[in-house]
PDB file of C-alpha atoms in Angstrom:
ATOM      1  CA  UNK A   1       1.203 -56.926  27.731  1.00 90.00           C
ATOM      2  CA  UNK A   2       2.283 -53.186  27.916  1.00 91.00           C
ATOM      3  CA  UNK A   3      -0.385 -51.532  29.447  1.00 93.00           C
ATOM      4  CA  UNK A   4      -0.629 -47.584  29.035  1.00 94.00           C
ATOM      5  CA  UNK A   5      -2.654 -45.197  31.244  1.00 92.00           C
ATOM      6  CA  UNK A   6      -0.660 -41.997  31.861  1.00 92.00           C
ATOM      7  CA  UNK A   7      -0.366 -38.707  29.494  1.00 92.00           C
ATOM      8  CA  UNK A   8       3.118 -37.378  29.548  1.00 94.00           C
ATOM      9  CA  UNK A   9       3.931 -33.651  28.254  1.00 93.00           C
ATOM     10  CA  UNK A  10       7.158 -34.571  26.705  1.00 94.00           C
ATOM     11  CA  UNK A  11       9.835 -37.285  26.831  1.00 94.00           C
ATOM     12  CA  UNK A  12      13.505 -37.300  25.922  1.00 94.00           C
ATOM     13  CA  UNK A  13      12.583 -40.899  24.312  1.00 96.00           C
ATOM     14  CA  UNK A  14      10.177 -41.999  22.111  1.00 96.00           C
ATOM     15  CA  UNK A  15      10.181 -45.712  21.802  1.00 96.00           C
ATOM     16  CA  UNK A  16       6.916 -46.887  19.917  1.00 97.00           C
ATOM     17  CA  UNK A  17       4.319 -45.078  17.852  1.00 97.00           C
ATOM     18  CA  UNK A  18       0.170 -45.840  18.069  1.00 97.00           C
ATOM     19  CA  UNK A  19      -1.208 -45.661  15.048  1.00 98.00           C
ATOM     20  CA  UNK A  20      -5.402 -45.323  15.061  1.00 97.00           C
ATOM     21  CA  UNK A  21      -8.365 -43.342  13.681  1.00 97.00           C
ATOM     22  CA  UNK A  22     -10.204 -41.120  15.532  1.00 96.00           C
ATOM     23  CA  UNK A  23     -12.918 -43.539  16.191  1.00 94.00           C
ATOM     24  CA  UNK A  24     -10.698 -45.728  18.689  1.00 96.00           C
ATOM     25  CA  UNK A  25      -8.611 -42.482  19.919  1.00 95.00           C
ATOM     26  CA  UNK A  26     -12.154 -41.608  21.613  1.00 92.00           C
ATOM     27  CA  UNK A  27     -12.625 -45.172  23.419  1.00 93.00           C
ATOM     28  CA  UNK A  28     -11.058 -45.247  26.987  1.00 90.00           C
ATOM     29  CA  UNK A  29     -10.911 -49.123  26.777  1.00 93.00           C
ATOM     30  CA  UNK A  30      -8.840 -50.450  24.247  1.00 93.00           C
ATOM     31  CA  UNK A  31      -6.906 -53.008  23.049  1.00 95.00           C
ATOM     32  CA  UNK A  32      -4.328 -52.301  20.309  1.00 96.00           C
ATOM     33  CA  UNK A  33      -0.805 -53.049  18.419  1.00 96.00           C
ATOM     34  CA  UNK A  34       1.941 -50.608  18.788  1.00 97.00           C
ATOM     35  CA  UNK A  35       4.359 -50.231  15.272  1.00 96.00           C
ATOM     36  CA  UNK A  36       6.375 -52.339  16.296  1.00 95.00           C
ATOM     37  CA  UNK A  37       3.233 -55.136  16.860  1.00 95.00           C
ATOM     38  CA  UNK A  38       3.496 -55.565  20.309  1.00 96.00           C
ATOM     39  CA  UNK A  39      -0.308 -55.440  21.988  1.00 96.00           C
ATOM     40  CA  UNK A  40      -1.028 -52.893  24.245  1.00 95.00           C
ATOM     41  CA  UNK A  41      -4.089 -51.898  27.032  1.00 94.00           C
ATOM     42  CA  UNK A  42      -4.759 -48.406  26.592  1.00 94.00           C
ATOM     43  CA  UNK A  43      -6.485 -46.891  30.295  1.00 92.00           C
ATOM     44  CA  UNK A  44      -7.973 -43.723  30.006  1.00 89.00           C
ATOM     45  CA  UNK A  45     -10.525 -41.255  31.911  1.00 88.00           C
ATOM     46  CA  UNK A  46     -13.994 -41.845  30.443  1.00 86.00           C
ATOM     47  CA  UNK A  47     -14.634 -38.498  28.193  1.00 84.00           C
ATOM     48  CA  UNK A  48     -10.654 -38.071  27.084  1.00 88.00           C
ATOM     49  CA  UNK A  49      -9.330 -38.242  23.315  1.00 92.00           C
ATOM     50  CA  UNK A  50      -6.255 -39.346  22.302  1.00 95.00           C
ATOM     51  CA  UNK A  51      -4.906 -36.459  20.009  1.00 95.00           C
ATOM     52  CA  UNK A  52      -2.118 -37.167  17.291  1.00 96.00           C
ATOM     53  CA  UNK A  53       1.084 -36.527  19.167  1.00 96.00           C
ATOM     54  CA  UNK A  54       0.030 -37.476  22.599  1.00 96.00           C
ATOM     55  CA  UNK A  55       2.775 -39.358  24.691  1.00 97.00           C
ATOM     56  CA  UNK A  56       1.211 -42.295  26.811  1.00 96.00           C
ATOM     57  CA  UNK A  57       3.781 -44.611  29.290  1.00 94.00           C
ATOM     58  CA  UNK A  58       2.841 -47.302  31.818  1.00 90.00           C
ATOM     59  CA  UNK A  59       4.558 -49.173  34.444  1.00 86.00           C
ATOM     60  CA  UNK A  60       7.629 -49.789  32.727  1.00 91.00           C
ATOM     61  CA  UNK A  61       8.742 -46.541  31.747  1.00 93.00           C
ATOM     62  CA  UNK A  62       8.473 -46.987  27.736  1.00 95.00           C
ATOM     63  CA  UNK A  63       6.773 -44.211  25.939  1.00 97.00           C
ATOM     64  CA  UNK A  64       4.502 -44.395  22.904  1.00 97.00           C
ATOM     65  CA  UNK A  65       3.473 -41.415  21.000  1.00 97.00           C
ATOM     66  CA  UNK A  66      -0.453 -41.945  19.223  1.00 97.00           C
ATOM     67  CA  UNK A  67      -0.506 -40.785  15.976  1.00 98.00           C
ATOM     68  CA  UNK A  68      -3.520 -40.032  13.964  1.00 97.00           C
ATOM     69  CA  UNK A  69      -4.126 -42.252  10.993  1.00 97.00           C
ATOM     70  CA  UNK A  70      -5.190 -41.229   7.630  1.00 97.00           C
ATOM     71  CA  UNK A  71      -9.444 -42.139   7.385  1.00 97.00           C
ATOM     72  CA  UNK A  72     -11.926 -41.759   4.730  1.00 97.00           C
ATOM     73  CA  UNK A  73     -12.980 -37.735   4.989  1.00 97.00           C
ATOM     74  CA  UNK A  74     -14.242 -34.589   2.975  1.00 98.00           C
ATOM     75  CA  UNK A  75     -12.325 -31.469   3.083  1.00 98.00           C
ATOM     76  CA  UNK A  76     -14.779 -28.981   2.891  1.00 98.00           C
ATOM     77  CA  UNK A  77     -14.303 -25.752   1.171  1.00 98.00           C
ATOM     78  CA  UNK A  78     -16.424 -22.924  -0.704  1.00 98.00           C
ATOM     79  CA  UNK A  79     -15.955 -19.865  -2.449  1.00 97.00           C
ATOM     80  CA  UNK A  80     -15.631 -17.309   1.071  1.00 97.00           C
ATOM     81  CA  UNK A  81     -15.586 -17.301   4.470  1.00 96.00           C
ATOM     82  CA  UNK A  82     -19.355 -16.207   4.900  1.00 97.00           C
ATOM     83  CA  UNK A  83     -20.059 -19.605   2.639  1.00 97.00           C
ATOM     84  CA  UNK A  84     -17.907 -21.879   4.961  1.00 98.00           C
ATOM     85  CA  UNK A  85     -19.364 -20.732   7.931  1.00 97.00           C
ATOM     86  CA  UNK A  86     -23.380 -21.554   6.599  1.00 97.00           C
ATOM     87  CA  UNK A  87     -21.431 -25.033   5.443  1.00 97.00           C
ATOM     88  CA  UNK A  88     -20.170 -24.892   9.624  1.00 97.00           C
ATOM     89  CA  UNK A  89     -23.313 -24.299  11.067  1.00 96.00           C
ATOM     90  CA  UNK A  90     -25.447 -26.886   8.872  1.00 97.00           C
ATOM     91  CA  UNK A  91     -23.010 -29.132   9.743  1.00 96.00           C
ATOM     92  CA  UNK A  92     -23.150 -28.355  13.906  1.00 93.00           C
ATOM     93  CA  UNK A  93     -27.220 -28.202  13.873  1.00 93.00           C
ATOM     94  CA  UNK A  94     -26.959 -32.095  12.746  1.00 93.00           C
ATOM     95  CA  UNK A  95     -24.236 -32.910  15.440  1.00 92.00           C
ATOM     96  CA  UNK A  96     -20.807 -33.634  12.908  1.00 94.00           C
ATOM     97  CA  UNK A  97     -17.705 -33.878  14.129  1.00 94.00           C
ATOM     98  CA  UNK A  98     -15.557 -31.066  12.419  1.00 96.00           C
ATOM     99  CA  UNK A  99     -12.214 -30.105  12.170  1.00 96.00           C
ATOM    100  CA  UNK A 100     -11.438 -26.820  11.035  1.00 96.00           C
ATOM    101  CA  UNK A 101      -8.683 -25.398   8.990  1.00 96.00           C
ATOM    102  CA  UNK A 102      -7.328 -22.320   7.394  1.00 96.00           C
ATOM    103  CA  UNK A 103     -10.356 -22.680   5.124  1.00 96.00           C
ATOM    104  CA  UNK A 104     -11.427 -25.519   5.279  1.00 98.00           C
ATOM    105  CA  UNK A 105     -13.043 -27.991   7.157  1.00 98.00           C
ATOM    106  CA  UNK A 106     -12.612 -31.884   7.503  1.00 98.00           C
ATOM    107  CA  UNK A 107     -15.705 -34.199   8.397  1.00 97.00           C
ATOM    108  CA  UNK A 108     -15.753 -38.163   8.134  1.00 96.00           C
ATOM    109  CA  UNK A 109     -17.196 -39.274   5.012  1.00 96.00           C
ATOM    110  CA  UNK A 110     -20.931 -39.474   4.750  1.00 96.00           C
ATOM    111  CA  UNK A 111     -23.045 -39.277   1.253  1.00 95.00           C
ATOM    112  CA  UNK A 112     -25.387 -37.289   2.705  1.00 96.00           C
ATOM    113  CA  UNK A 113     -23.653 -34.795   3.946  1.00 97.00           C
ATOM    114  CA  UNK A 114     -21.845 -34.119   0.859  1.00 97.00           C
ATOM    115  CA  UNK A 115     -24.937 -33.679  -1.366  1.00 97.00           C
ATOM    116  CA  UNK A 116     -26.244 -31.185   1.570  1.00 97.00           C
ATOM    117  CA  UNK A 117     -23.058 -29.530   1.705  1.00 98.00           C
ATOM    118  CA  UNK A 118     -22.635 -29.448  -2.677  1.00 97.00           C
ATOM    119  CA  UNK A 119     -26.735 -27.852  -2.585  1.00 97.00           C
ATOM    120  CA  UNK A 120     -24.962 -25.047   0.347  1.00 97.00           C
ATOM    121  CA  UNK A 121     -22.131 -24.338  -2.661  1.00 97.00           C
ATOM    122  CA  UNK A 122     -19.114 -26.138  -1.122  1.00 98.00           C
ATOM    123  CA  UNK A 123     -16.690 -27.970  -2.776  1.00 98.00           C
ATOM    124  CA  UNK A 124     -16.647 -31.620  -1.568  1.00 98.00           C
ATOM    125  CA  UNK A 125     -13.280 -33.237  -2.246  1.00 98.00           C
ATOM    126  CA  UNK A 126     -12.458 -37.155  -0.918  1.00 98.00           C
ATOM    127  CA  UNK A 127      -9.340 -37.412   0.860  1.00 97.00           C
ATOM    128  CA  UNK A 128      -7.901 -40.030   3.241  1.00 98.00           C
ATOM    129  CA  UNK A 129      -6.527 -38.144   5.805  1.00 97.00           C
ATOM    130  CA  UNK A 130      -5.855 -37.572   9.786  1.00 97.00           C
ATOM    131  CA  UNK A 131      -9.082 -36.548  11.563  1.00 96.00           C
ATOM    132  CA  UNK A 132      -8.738 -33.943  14.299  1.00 95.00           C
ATOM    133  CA  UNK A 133     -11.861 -32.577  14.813  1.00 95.00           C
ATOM    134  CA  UNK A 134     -12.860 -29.899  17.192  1.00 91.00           C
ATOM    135  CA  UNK A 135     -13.009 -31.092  20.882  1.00 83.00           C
ATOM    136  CA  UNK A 136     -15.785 -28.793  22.039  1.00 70.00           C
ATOM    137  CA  UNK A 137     -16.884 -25.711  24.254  1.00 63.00           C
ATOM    138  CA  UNK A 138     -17.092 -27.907  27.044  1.00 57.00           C
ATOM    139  CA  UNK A 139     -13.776 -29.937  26.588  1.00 57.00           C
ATOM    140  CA  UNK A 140     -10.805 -29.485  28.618  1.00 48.00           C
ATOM    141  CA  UNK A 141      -9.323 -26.333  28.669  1.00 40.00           C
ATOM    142  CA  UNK A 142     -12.407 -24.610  26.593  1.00 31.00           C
ATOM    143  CA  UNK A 143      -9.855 -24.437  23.688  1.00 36.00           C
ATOM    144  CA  UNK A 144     -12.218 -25.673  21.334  1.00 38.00           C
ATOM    145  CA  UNK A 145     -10.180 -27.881  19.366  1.00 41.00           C
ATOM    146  CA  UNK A 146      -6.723 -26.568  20.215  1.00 41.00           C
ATOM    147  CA  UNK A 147      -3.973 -29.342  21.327  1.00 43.00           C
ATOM    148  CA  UNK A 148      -3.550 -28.480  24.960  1.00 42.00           C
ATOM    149  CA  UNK A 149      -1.127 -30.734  26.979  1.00 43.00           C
ATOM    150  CA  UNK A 150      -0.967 -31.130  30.827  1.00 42.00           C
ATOM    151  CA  UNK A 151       1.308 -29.279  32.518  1.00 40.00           C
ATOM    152  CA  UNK A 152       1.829 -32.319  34.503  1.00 45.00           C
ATOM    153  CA  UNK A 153       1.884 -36.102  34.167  1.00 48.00           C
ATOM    154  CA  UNK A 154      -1.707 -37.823  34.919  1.00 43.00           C
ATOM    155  CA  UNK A 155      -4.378 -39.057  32.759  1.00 39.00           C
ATOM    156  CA  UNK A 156      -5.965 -36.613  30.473  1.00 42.00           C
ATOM    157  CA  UNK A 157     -10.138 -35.782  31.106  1.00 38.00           C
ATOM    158  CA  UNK A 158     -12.462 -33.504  30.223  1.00 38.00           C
ATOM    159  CA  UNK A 159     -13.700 -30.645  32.821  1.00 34.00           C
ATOM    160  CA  UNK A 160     -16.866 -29.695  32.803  1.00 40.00           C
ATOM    161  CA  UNK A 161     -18.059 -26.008  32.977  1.00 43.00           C
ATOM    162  CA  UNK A 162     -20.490 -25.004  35.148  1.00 42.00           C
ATOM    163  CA  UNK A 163     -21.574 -21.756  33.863  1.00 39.00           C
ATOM    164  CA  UNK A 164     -24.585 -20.025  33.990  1.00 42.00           C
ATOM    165  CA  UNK A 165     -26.230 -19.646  30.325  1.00 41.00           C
ATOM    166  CA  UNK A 166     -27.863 -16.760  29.121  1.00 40.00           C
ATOM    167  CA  UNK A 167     -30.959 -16.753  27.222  1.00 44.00           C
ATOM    168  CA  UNK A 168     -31.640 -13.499  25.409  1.00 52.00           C
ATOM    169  CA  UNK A 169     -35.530 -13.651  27.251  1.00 53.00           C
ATOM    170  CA  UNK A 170     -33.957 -13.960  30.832  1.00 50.00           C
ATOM    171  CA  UNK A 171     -34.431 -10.900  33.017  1.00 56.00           C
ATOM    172  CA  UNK A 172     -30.747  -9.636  33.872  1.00 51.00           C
ATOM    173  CA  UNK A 173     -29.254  -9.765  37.278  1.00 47.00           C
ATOM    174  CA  UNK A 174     -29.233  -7.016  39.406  1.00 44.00           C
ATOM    175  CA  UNK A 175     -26.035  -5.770  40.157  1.00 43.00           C
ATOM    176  CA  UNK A 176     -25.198  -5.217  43.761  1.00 39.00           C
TER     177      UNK A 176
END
């Protein structure tokens, strides 16, 4: 069995594709079939994504590219930017994965949501889709959501920020 634990930044080959949802793009133990239906082991770092275009290789030298496949979703969208961005917020305060387009966003399918986001004024519209949602202030790279590659070969993780946080009630440092 191929066996794929290494993030390459480009290839002059592709040979296989990986087609899978976001949900098993997350895991950093997996077992899958490749287009062509070979299985393969997918390695990662604990805490690293798969993004749609990523090239993996193993051992052997053979590279795969993951793609993202289509999923149940919403696109999101409302009638300005001002009502997107309540729609954004409601839907960070209960912890949703989000992607975020030119005015829109994408979130996985969930009735509940979509009544709370139709009562906020958005327009809720099915669509089976890729889902690339936002990686996070804390991801690597703090590009919150934008596809950053290695500039390198090794296995993609996250890296953490330590940074101090300021509280609008904390007395400010003195400067020296």
């Amino acid at each position: 069995m191929l066996t794929l634990h290494t993030k390459l930044t480009n290839a002059e080959r592709v040979d296989a594709s990986l087609v899978l949802p976001y949900e098993l793009r997350e895991k950093c133990r997996l077992r899958a079939a490749l287009d062509t239906g070979e299985e393969v082991a997918i390695f990662t770092v604990r805490g690293s994504v798969l993004r749609d275009g990523d090239l993996l290789t193993g051992e052997d030298g053979r590279v795969v590219r993951v793609v993202a496949a289509p999923e149940a979703t919403y696109r999101v969208t409302a009638p300005d930017a001002l009502a997107l961005l309540r729609c954004a917020f409601h839907l960070g305060n209960r912890h949703t994965q989000a992607q975020v387009g030119d005015g829109f966003l994408r979130i996985r399918a969930d009735a509940v949501l979509k009544e709370m986001l139709h009562g906020l004024g958005a327009t809720v519209v099915e669509e089976s889709a890729p889902f690339e949602p936002e990686s996070g202030a804390y991801s690597s790279g703090f590009g919150g959501g934008h596809h950053h590659h290695d500039h390198g070969q090794g296995p993609l993780a996250p890296v953490p920020l330590r940074q101090k946080i300021h509280r609008p009630g904390d007395p400010r440092e003195a400067a020296s």
